[in-house]
Amino acid sequence: MRKALQIAGMSLSALFGNWARSILTTLGIVIGVAAVILIMSLGAGVQSQITGQLDELGPNLITVAPGSGGASEAGAAPDEGGGPGESAAAVSTLTTKDAGAVAKLPSVIEASSSVSVTLPIEGAGYSFTGVDPSYQEISSVKLQTGRFVQDDNELVLTAASAKDLLNSGPEASVGETLAIRGEDYEVVGISRESTGGGFAAGAASSYMITGDALSLSGAENVSQITALAKNPDAVDATARDISAELKAAHGGAEDFSVTTQEQLLSSFTQITNVLTIGLTGIAGISLLVGGIGVMNIMLVSVTERTREIGVRKALGASNADVLSQFLLEAVLLSVFGGLVGIGVGVGVSALLPTLSANLATAVTLNSVLIASGASVLIGIIFGVLPAYRSAGLQPVEALRRE
């Protein structure tokens, strides 16, 4: 124990004796560890956001989308009377009848069709989502004021669209009318923008009834159907019921895909995990570069301290004592860089969300442990060669060199 403390003291003394070089040597480790912490915290932050937003929608939400099983991807039906700047969402074989059939299933609370369109109003294009009245409850749509669409010729606008088109605030806009294709539409509500951070920040939408959206855009089919399962514990069974119902309605063609929230979360988790691992691997290159820097400096240190090594061995120090000292110096350099890097990474991770609401970070214990372990491992791996070289010096030869 006494010898170990003596070796540790000598290692620290050597490092502090040349503190400027020690600090410069650790820069590569600092950058590498900080990058690992930052990337992993960004990945964890995105994952947390996705989980939170899916949880907000509820575990019993089921989405039906077109395109699976070799579905044909037909374009929107042409609108001969349409003007420039108008388009409808890509059309599948899903229809409003399909949405009605899904809503009638015993295992479903309610269902809504939806279709995204861009319509010309006062010379500019504005995006709307055509939905059924039940969509508000299904997708947890929040309103700033007013109510959700219930009938034809009704609109819910975003606050920005209301200001642009009506030149009035949210409260004053409710009850106003807008002319679209020669028909008057009453503004019955203003949707609320998301106040949360991340990819859904500010994601307010404008809504109208699905029938109006299809009629105005010239489309015949809807782009999506969303449904709520009655039993949150039997969502998979409900998804199978929906799939069977639609397959029968489509003449046996499975030209759609049915997805549960759990499946969505699993897909997002796989994507974020792959990205996080890949980017962390790239950041790990900085750690390797930092480790090479530590090894080079330690090799230089061995050369500079040849006489010191010779004197120590002449006074009875064993090869193991010398090896331990130089290996410990390399590990201490790497650990010091790792600790500073963790501090920098945590600090930057905490700073990023204050700079942009679209950035979310979450520093986890795993990221800190991985970064700490990596810095220790780098010190050991890249400290072995200098340590063995120092231990291999013979006392007489070492003293003769000086």
GROMACS .gro file of C-alpha atoms in nm:
model
  402
    1MET     CA    1   0.000   0.000   0.000
    2ARG     CA    2   0.283   0.233   0.091
    3LYS     CA    3   0.463   0.159  -0.237
    4ALA     CA    4   0.141   0.221  -0.432
    5LEU     CA    5   0.096   0.560  -0.267
    6GLN     CA    6   0.460   0.643  -0.336
    7ILE     CA    7   0.421   0.554  -0.707
    8ALA     CA    8   0.100   0.760  -0.726
    9GLY     CA    9   0.275   1.057  -0.565
   10MET     CA   10   0.566   1.035  -0.810
   11SER     CA   11   0.325   1.014  -1.106
   12LEU     CA   12   0.133   1.321  -0.992
   13SER     CA   13   0.455   1.509  -0.925
   14ALA     CA   14   0.578   1.433  -1.279
   15LEU     CA   15   0.253   1.551  -1.435
   16PHE     CA   16   0.228   1.872  -1.231
   17GLY     CA   17   0.596   1.939  -1.290
   18ASN     CA   18   0.514   1.985  -1.658
   19TRP     CA   19   0.155   2.104  -1.622
   20ALA     CA   20   0.134   2.299  -1.947
   21ARG     CA   21   0.226   1.995  -2.155
   22SER     CA   22  -0.008   1.778  -1.950
   23ILE     CA   23  -0.304   2.010  -2.022
   24LEU     CA   24  -0.228   2.026  -2.394
   25THR     CA   25  -0.195   1.647  -2.406
   26THR     CA   26  -0.545   1.598  -2.267
   27LEU     CA   27  -0.720   1.824  -2.521
   28GLY     CA   28  -0.792   1.536  -2.760
   29ILE     CA   29  -0.946   1.336  -2.475
   30VAL     CA   30  -1.150   1.639  -2.364
   31ILE     CA   31  -1.295   1.692  -2.713
   32GLY     CA   32  -1.368   1.323  -2.765
   33VAL     CA   33  -1.542   1.271  -2.431
   34ALA     CA   34  -1.741   1.596  -2.464
   35ALA     CA   35  -1.856   1.489  -2.812
   36VAL     CA   36  -1.964   1.146  -2.684
   37ILE     CA   37  -2.160   1.302  -2.395
   38LEU     CA   38  -2.324   1.560  -2.624
   39ILE     CA   39  -2.426   1.314  -2.896
   40MET     CA   40  -2.565   1.062  -2.648
   41SER     CA   41  -2.756   1.336  -2.463
   42LEU     CA   42  -2.906   1.459  -2.790
   43GLY     CA   43  -3.012   1.105  -2.876
   44ALA     CA   44  -3.165   1.055  -2.532
   45GLY     CA   45  -3.339   1.392  -2.557
   46VAL     CA   46  -3.497   1.311  -2.893
   47GLN     CA   47  -3.602   0.969  -2.764
   48SER     CA   48  -3.761   1.128  -2.455
   49GLN     CA   49  -3.947   1.378  -2.672
   50ILE     CA   50  -4.081   1.116  -2.907
   51THR     CA   51  -4.194   0.900  -2.615
   52GLY     CA   52  -4.363   1.196  -2.446
   53GLN     CA   53  -4.547   1.304  -2.758
   54LEU     CA   54  -4.665   0.951  -2.837
   55ASP     CA   55  -4.776   0.909  -2.475
   56GLU     CA   56  -4.972   1.233  -2.504
   57LEU     CA   57  -5.164   1.088  -2.798
   58GLY     CA   58  -5.233   0.776  -2.595
   59PRO     CA   59  -5.132   0.411  -2.623
   60ASN     CA   60  -5.464   0.315  -2.785
   61LEU     CA   61  -5.417   0.528  -3.100
   62ILE     CA   62  -5.403   0.326  -3.424
   63THR     CA   63  -5.305   0.469  -3.762
   64VAL     CA   64  -5.400   0.332  -4.103
   65ALA     CA   65  -5.186   0.453  -4.392
   66PRO     CA   66  -5.174   0.359  -4.761
   67GLY     CA   67  -4.901   0.185  -4.954
   68SER     CA   68  -4.832  -0.149  -4.787
   69GLY     CA   69  -4.873  -0.483  -4.962
   70GLY     CA   70  -4.810  -0.350  -5.312
   71ALA     CA   71  -5.070  -0.075  -5.299
   72SER     CA   72  -5.091   0.142  -5.605
   73GLU     CA   73  -4.985   0.498  -5.548
   74ALA     CA   74  -5.225   0.689  -5.762
   75GLY     CA   75  -5.206   1.064  -5.778
   76ALA     CA   76  -5.480   1.299  -5.672
   77ALA     CA   77  -5.778   1.332  -5.899
   78PRO     CA   78  -5.731   1.633  -6.122
   79ASP     CA   79  -5.922   1.944  -6.037
   80GLU     CA   80  -6.015   2.105  -6.363
   81GLY     CA   81  -6.127   2.424  -6.195
   82GLY     CA   82  -5.823   2.450  -5.974
   83GLY     CA   83  -5.588   2.737  -5.971
   84PRO     CA   84  -5.213   2.756  -5.926
   85GLY     CA   85  -5.069   2.675  -5.591
   86GLU     CA   86  -5.325   2.402  -5.520
   87SER     CA   87  -5.252   2.038  -5.453
   88ALA     CA   88  -5.401   1.744  -5.270
   89ALA     CA   89  -5.229   1.478  -5.066
   90ALA     CA   90  -5.122   1.165  -5.253
   91VAL     CA   91  -5.426   0.944  -5.293
   92SER     CA   92  -5.442   0.584  -5.177
   93THR     CA   93  -5.731   0.340  -5.186
   94LEU     CA   94  -5.847   0.453  -4.841
   95THR     CA   95  -6.186   0.625  -4.842
   96THR     CA   96  -6.423   0.800  -4.604
   97LYS     CA   97  -6.632   0.480  -4.620
   98ASP     CA   98  -6.334   0.290  -4.482
   99ALA     CA   99  -6.314   0.535  -4.192
  100GLY     CA  100  -6.685   0.484  -4.126
  101ALA     CA  101  -6.644   0.106  -4.131
  102VAL     CA  102  -6.355   0.125  -3.886
  103ALA     CA  103  -6.556   0.351  -3.654
  104LYS     CA  104  -6.836   0.090  -3.640
  105LEU     CA  105  -6.608  -0.189  -3.517
  106PRO     CA  106  -6.700  -0.304  -3.162
  107SER     CA  107  -6.337  -0.270  -3.047
  108VAL     CA  108  -6.305   0.091  -3.170
  109ILE     CA  109  -6.427   0.399  -2.982
  110GLU     CA  110  -6.416   0.628  -3.285
  111ALA     CA  111  -6.224   0.685  -3.606
  112SER     CA  112  -6.148   0.975  -3.836
  113SER     CA  113  -6.026   1.010  -4.191
  114SER     CA  114  -5.776   1.282  -4.276
  115VAL     CA  115  -5.635   1.435  -4.593
  116SER     CA  116  -5.385   1.718  -4.635
  117VAL     CA  117  -5.451   1.979  -4.903
  118THR     CA  118  -5.312   2.315  -5.010
  119LEU     CA  119  -5.576   2.563  -5.125
  120PRO     CA  120  -5.547   2.906  -5.287
  121ILE     CA  121  -5.689   3.186  -5.074
  122GLU     CA  122  -5.643   3.549  -5.174
  123GLY     CA  123  -5.365   3.459  -5.416
  124ALA     CA  124  -5.157   3.247  -5.178
  125GLY     CA  125  -5.151   2.878  -5.090
  126TYR     CA  126  -5.263   2.770  -4.742
  127SER     CA  127  -5.239   2.418  -4.599
  128PHE     CA  128  -5.540   2.250  -4.441
  129THR     CA  129  -5.602   1.907  -4.293
  130GLY     CA  130  -5.943   1.766  -4.375
  131VAL     CA  131  -6.075   1.563  -4.079
  132ASP     CA  132  -6.389   1.432  -3.914
  133PRO     CA  133  -6.525   1.602  -3.599
  134SER     CA  134  -6.397   1.310  -3.387
  135TYR     CA  135  -6.038   1.390  -3.488
  136GLN     CA  136  -6.000   1.645  -3.207
  137GLU     CA  137  -6.042   1.381  -2.938
  138ILE     CA  138  -5.850   1.113  -3.126
  139SER     CA  139  -5.541   1.326  -3.187
  140SER     CA  140  -5.566   1.556  -2.882
  141VAL     CA  141  -5.591   1.875  -3.090
  142LYS     CA  142  -5.564   2.183  -2.866
  143LEU     CA  143  -5.750   2.506  -2.942
  144GLN     CA  144  -5.653   2.855  -2.841
  145THR     CA  145  -6.010   2.978  -2.869
  146GLY     CA  146  -6.342   2.873  -3.022
  147ARG     CA  147  -6.438   2.514  -3.105
  148PHE     CA  148  -6.338   2.240  -3.347
  149VAL     CA  149  -6.500   2.186  -3.687
  150GLN     CA  150  -6.834   2.003  -3.672
  151ASP     CA  151  -7.002   2.070  -4.007
  152ASP     CA  152  -6.930   2.159  -4.367
  153ASN     CA  153  -6.809   2.510  -4.447
  154GLU     CA  154  -6.632   2.549  -4.112
  155LEU     CA  155  -6.264   2.621  -4.053
  156VAL     CA  156  -6.016   2.610  -3.770
  157LEU     CA  157  -5.718   2.835  -3.850
  158THR     CA  158  -5.377   2.883  -3.697
  159ALA     CA  159  -5.320   3.218  -3.528
  160ALA     CA  160  -5.069   3.308  -3.800
  161SER     CA  161  -5.316   3.229  -4.081
  162ALA     CA  162  -5.592   3.426  -3.905
  163LYS     CA  163  -5.368   3.730  -3.874
  164ASP     CA  164  -5.258   3.701  -4.236
  165LEU     CA  165  -5.602   3.641  -4.387
  166LEU     CA  166  -5.829   3.833  -4.150
  167ASN     CA  167  -5.583   4.083  -4.004
  168SER     CA  168  -5.719   4.014  -3.658
  169GLY     CA  169  -5.627   3.834  -3.338
  170PRO     CA  170  -5.748   3.488  -3.235
  171GLU     CA  171  -6.056   3.601  -3.040
  172ALA     CA  172  -6.171   3.847  -3.306
  173SER     CA  173  -6.120   3.594  -3.587
  174VAL     CA  174  -6.382   3.349  -3.456
  175GLY     CA  175  -6.707   3.408  -3.640
  176GLU     CA  176  -6.544   3.569  -3.943
  177THR     CA  177  -6.588   3.421  -4.291
  178LEU     CA  178  -6.339   3.337  -4.565
  179ALA     CA  179  -6.418   3.283  -4.932
  180ILE     CA  180  -6.265   2.968  -5.081
  181ARG     CA  181  -6.357   2.883  -5.440
  182GLY     CA  182  -6.655   3.114  -5.423
  183GLU     CA  183  -6.797   2.956  -5.106
  184ASP     CA  184  -6.804   3.115  -4.763
  185TYR     CA  185  -6.639   2.927  -4.476
  186GLU     CA  186  -6.687   3.031  -4.115
  187VAL     CA  187  -6.390   3.043  -3.881
  188VAL     CA  188  -6.506   2.857  -3.569
  189GLY     CA  189  -6.176   2.816  -3.383
  190ILE     CA  190  -5.805   2.892  -3.362
  191SER     CA  191  -5.563   2.604  -3.307
  192ARG     CA  192  -5.298   2.630  -3.041
  193GLU     CA  193  -4.931   2.607  -3.128
  194SER     CA  194  -4.727   2.353  -2.937
  195THR     CA  195  -4.532   2.512  -2.654
  196GLY     CA  196  -4.308   2.209  -2.608
  197GLY     CA  197  -3.961   2.185  -2.751
  198GLY     CA  198  -3.839   1.951  -3.021
  199PHE     CA  199  -3.958   1.856  -3.362
  200ALA     CA  200  -4.324   1.936  -3.285
  201ALA     CA  201  -4.258   2.286  -3.155
  202GLY     CA  202  -4.500   2.533  -3.309
  203ALA     CA  203  -4.678   2.259  -3.504
  204ALA     CA  204  -5.027   2.413  -3.517
  205SER     CA  205  -5.254   2.316  -3.808
  206SER     CA  206  -5.559   2.450  -3.990
  207TYR     CA  207  -5.857   2.215  -4.022
  208MET     CA  208  -6.175   2.167  -4.223
  209ILE     CA  209  -6.420   1.877  -4.268
  210THR     CA  210  -6.282   1.592  -4.481
  211GLY     CA  211  -6.565   1.623  -4.735
  212ASP     CA  212  -6.483   1.990  -4.794
  213ALA     CA  213  -6.113   1.915  -4.834
  214LEU     CA  214  -6.180   1.640  -5.088
  215SER     CA  215  -6.429   1.854  -5.280
  216LEU     CA  216  -6.202   2.161  -5.292
  217SER     CA  217  -5.888   1.966  -5.385
  218GLY     CA  218  -6.046   1.728  -5.633
  219ALA     CA  219  -5.913   1.423  -5.450
  220GLU     CA  220  -6.128   1.114  -5.409
  221ASN     CA  221  -5.950   0.922  -5.133
  222VAL     CA  222  -5.805   1.011  -4.796
  223SER     CA  223  -5.442   0.988  -4.693
  224GLN     CA  224  -5.489   0.841  -4.345
  225ILE     CA  225  -5.734   0.696  -4.096
  226THR     CA  226  -5.680   0.727  -3.721
  227ALA     CA  227  -5.875   0.527  -3.463
  228LEU     CA  228  -5.898   0.485  -3.087
  229ALA     CA  229  -5.911   0.133  -2.946
  230LYS     CA  230  -6.158   0.080  -2.663
  231ASN     CA  231  -5.920  -0.133  -2.458
  232PRO     CA  232  -5.563   0.001  -2.423
  233ASP     CA  233  -5.454  -0.351  -2.329
  234ALA     CA  234  -5.592  -0.500  -2.651
  235VAL     CA  235  -5.459  -0.254  -2.908
  236ASP     CA  236  -5.292  -0.526  -3.115
  237ALA     CA  237  -5.619  -0.721  -3.134
  238THR     CA  238  -5.802  -0.405  -3.241
  239ALA     CA  239  -5.539  -0.341  -3.507
  240ARG     CA  240  -5.602  -0.692  -3.642
  241ASP     CA  241  -5.977  -0.623  -3.645
  242ILE     CA  242  -5.920  -0.304  -3.846
  243SER     CA  243  -5.689  -0.483  -4.088
  244ALA     CA  244  -5.941  -0.764  -4.145
  245GLU     CA  245  -6.227  -0.517  -4.198
  246LEU     CA  246  -6.037  -0.308  -4.452
  247LYS     CA  247  -5.897  -0.611  -4.632
  248ALA     CA  248  -6.250  -0.742  -4.680
  249ALA     CA  249  -6.369  -0.398  -4.798
  250HIS     CA  250  -6.082  -0.381  -5.050
  251GLY     CA  251  -6.160  -0.717  -5.207
  252GLY     CA  252  -5.883  -0.902  -5.027
  253ALA     CA  253  -5.609  -0.651  -5.122
  254GLU     CA  254  -5.391  -0.547  -4.831
  255ASP     CA  255  -5.304  -0.209  -4.984
  256PHE     CA  256  -5.267  -0.033  -4.650
  257SER     CA  257  -5.069  -0.059  -4.328
  258VAL     CA  258  -5.204  -0.056  -3.973
  259THR     CA  259  -4.966   0.079  -3.709
  260THR     CA  260  -4.999   0.105  -3.332
  261GLN     CA  261  -4.826   0.357  -3.107
  262GLU     CA  262  -4.606   0.083  -2.967
  263GLN     CA  263  -4.487  -0.005  -3.317
  264LEU     CA  264  -4.420   0.362  -3.394
  265LEU     CA  265  -4.223   0.402  -3.073
  266SER     CA  266  -4.022   0.089  -3.150
  267SER     CA  267  -3.941   0.217  -3.499
  268PHE     CA  268  -3.837   0.560  -3.371
  269THR     CA  269  -3.628   0.399  -3.097
  270GLN     CA  270  -3.442   0.182  -3.348
  271ILE     CA  271  -3.373   0.481  -3.572
  272THR     CA  272  -3.248   0.705  -3.289
  273ASN     CA  273  -3.038   0.422  -3.144
  274VAL     CA  274  -2.869   0.355  -3.479
  275LEU     CA  275  -2.801   0.726  -3.531
  276THR     CA  276  -2.672   0.770  -3.177
  277ILE     CA  277  -2.441   0.469  -3.201
  278GLY     CA  278  -2.312   0.577  -3.541
  279LEU     CA  279  -2.245   0.936  -3.437
  280THR     CA  280  -2.093   0.823  -3.107
  281GLY     CA  281  -1.858   0.598  -3.303
  282ILE     CA  282  -1.751   0.896  -3.512
  283ALA     CA  283  -1.695   1.100  -3.195
  284GLY     CA  284  -1.493   0.808  -3.059
  285ILE     CA  285  -1.235   0.875  -3.330
  286SER     CA  286  -1.146   1.191  -3.137
  287LEU     CA  287  -1.081   0.973  -2.835
  288LEU     CA  288  -0.846   0.754  -3.037
  289VAL     CA  289  -0.662   1.061  -3.163
  290GLY     CA  290  -0.640   1.184  -2.804
  291GLY     CA  291  -0.504   0.845  -2.696
  292ILE     CA  292  -0.235   0.859  -2.964
  293GLY     CA  293  -0.143   1.203  -2.835
  294VAL     CA  294  -0.108   1.066  -2.482
  295MET     CA  295   0.111   0.781  -2.608
  296ASN     CA  296   0.339   1.014  -2.804
  297ILE     CA  297   0.389   1.248  -2.510
  298MET     CA  298   0.458   0.958  -2.276
  299LEU     CA  299   0.717   0.820  -2.519
  300VAL     CA  300   0.883   1.161  -2.525
  301SER     CA  301   0.866   1.167  -2.146
  302VAL     CA  302   1.039   0.827  -2.127
  303THR     CA  303   1.321   0.957  -2.347
  304GLU     CA  304   1.356   1.278  -2.143
  305ARG     CA  305   1.359   1.091  -1.811
  306THR     CA  306   1.603   0.815  -1.906
  307ARG     CA  307   1.846   0.919  -1.632
  308GLU     CA  308   1.568   0.932  -1.371
  309ILE     CA  309   1.466   0.577  -1.467
  310GLY     CA  310   1.830   0.460  -1.447
  311VAL     CA  311   1.880   0.613  -1.100
  312ARG     CA  312   1.556   0.461  -0.970
  313LYS     CA  313   1.651   0.118  -1.095
  314ALA     CA  314   2.004   0.151  -0.957
  315LEU     CA  315   1.850   0.228  -0.617
  316GLY     CA  316   1.639  -0.089  -0.628
  317ALA     CA  317   1.320  -0.002  -0.816
  318SER     CA  318   1.182  -0.304  -1.000
  319ASN     CA  319   1.061  -0.316  -1.359
  320ALA     CA  320   0.706  -0.339  -1.222
  321ASP     CA  321   0.754  -0.019  -1.019
  322VAL     CA  322   0.869   0.178  -1.323
  323LEU     CA  323   0.603   0.029  -1.546
  324SER     CA  324   0.333   0.110  -1.290
  325GLN     CA  325   0.447   0.470  -1.259
  326PHE     CA  326   0.441   0.547  -1.631
  327LEU     CA  327   0.120   0.355  -1.692
  328LEU     CA  328  -0.044   0.544  -1.406
  329GLU     CA  329   0.073   0.875  -1.553
  330ALA     CA  330  -0.092   0.789  -1.885
  331VAL     CA  331  -0.414   0.685  -1.712
  332LEU     CA  332  -0.417   1.001  -1.499
  333LEU     CA  333  -0.373   1.218  -1.808
  334SER     CA  334  -0.661   1.040  -1.980
  335VAL     CA  335  -0.886   1.046  -1.673
  336PHE     CA  336  -0.822   1.417  -1.618
  337GLY     CA  337  -0.915   1.483  -1.980
  338GLY     CA  338  -1.222   1.262  -1.939
  339LEU     CA  339  -1.344   1.452  -1.632
  340VAL     CA  340  -1.301   1.787  -1.803
  341GLY     CA  341  -1.471   1.648  -2.116
  342ILE     CA  342  -1.767   1.526  -1.911
  343GLY     CA  343  -1.799   1.873  -1.758
  344VAL     CA  344  -1.785   2.037  -2.100
  345GLY     CA  345  -2.030   1.788  -2.251
  346VAL     CA  346  -2.282   1.828  -1.967
  347GLY     CA  347  -2.247   2.206  -1.982
  348VAL     CA  348  -2.304   2.226  -2.359
  349SER     CA  349  -2.595   1.980  -2.331
  350ALA     CA  350  -2.759   2.206  -2.073
  351LEU     CA  351  -2.693   2.516  -2.284
  352LEU     CA  352  -2.832   2.393  -2.618
  353PRO     CA  353  -3.204   2.388  -2.520
  354THR     CA  354  -3.176   2.750  -2.405
  355LEU     CA  355  -3.049   2.850  -2.749
  356SER     CA  356  -3.322   2.673  -2.947
  357ALA     CA  357  -3.656   2.526  -2.845
  358ASN     CA  358  -3.609   2.264  -3.118
  359LEU     CA  359  -3.315   2.107  -2.935
  360ALA     CA  360  -3.373   1.870  -2.647
  361THR     CA  361  -3.098   1.699  -2.450
  362ALA     CA  362  -3.096   1.452  -2.164
  363VAL     CA  363  -2.765   1.359  -2.002
  364THR     CA  364  -2.794   1.003  -1.876
  365LEU     CA  365  -2.589   0.807  -1.625
  366ASN     CA  366  -2.503   0.560  -1.903
  367SER     CA  367  -2.341   0.831  -2.115
  368VAL     CA  368  -2.130   0.951  -1.822
  369LEU     CA  369  -2.025   0.595  -1.732
  370ILE     CA  370  -1.940   0.512  -2.094
  371ALA     CA  371  -1.736   0.831  -2.132
  372SER     CA  372  -1.555   0.769  -1.802
  373GLY     CA  373  -1.482   0.407  -1.888
  374ALA     CA  374  -1.361   0.504  -2.233
  375SER     CA  375  -1.116   0.760  -2.096
  376VAL     CA  376  -0.970   0.508  -1.849
  377LEU     CA  377  -0.944   0.242  -2.120
  378ILE     CA  378  -0.775   0.485  -2.359
  379GLY     CA  379  -0.518   0.568  -2.090
  380ILE     CA  380  -0.442   0.201  -2.028
  381ILE     CA  381  -0.424   0.099  -2.395
  382PHE     CA  382  -0.210   0.388  -2.510
  383GLY     CA  383  -0.002   0.394  -2.194
  384VAL     CA  384   0.115   0.033  -2.222
  385LEU     CA  385   0.385   0.089  -2.488
  386PRO     CA  386   0.557   0.382  -2.310
  387ALA     CA  387   0.533   0.199  -1.978
  388TYR     CA  388   0.694  -0.118  -2.115
  389ARG     CA  389   0.962   0.086  -2.288
  390SER     CA  390   1.048   0.262  -1.962
  391ALA     CA  391   1.051  -0.065  -1.767
  392GLY     CA  392   1.277  -0.230  -2.025
  393LEU     CA  393   1.560   0.019  -1.980
  394GLN     CA  394   1.870  -0.127  -1.808
  395PRO     CA  395   2.018   0.093  -1.530
  396VAL     CA  396   2.373   0.102  -1.671
  397GLU     CA  397   2.254   0.168  -2.025
  398ALA     CA  398   2.010   0.436  -1.904
  399LEU     CA  399   2.281   0.618  -1.708
  400ARG     CA  400   2.528   0.587  -1.999
  401ARG     CA  401   2.278   0.750  -2.239
  402GLU     CA  402   2.263   1.058  -2.021
   0.00000   0.00000   0.00000
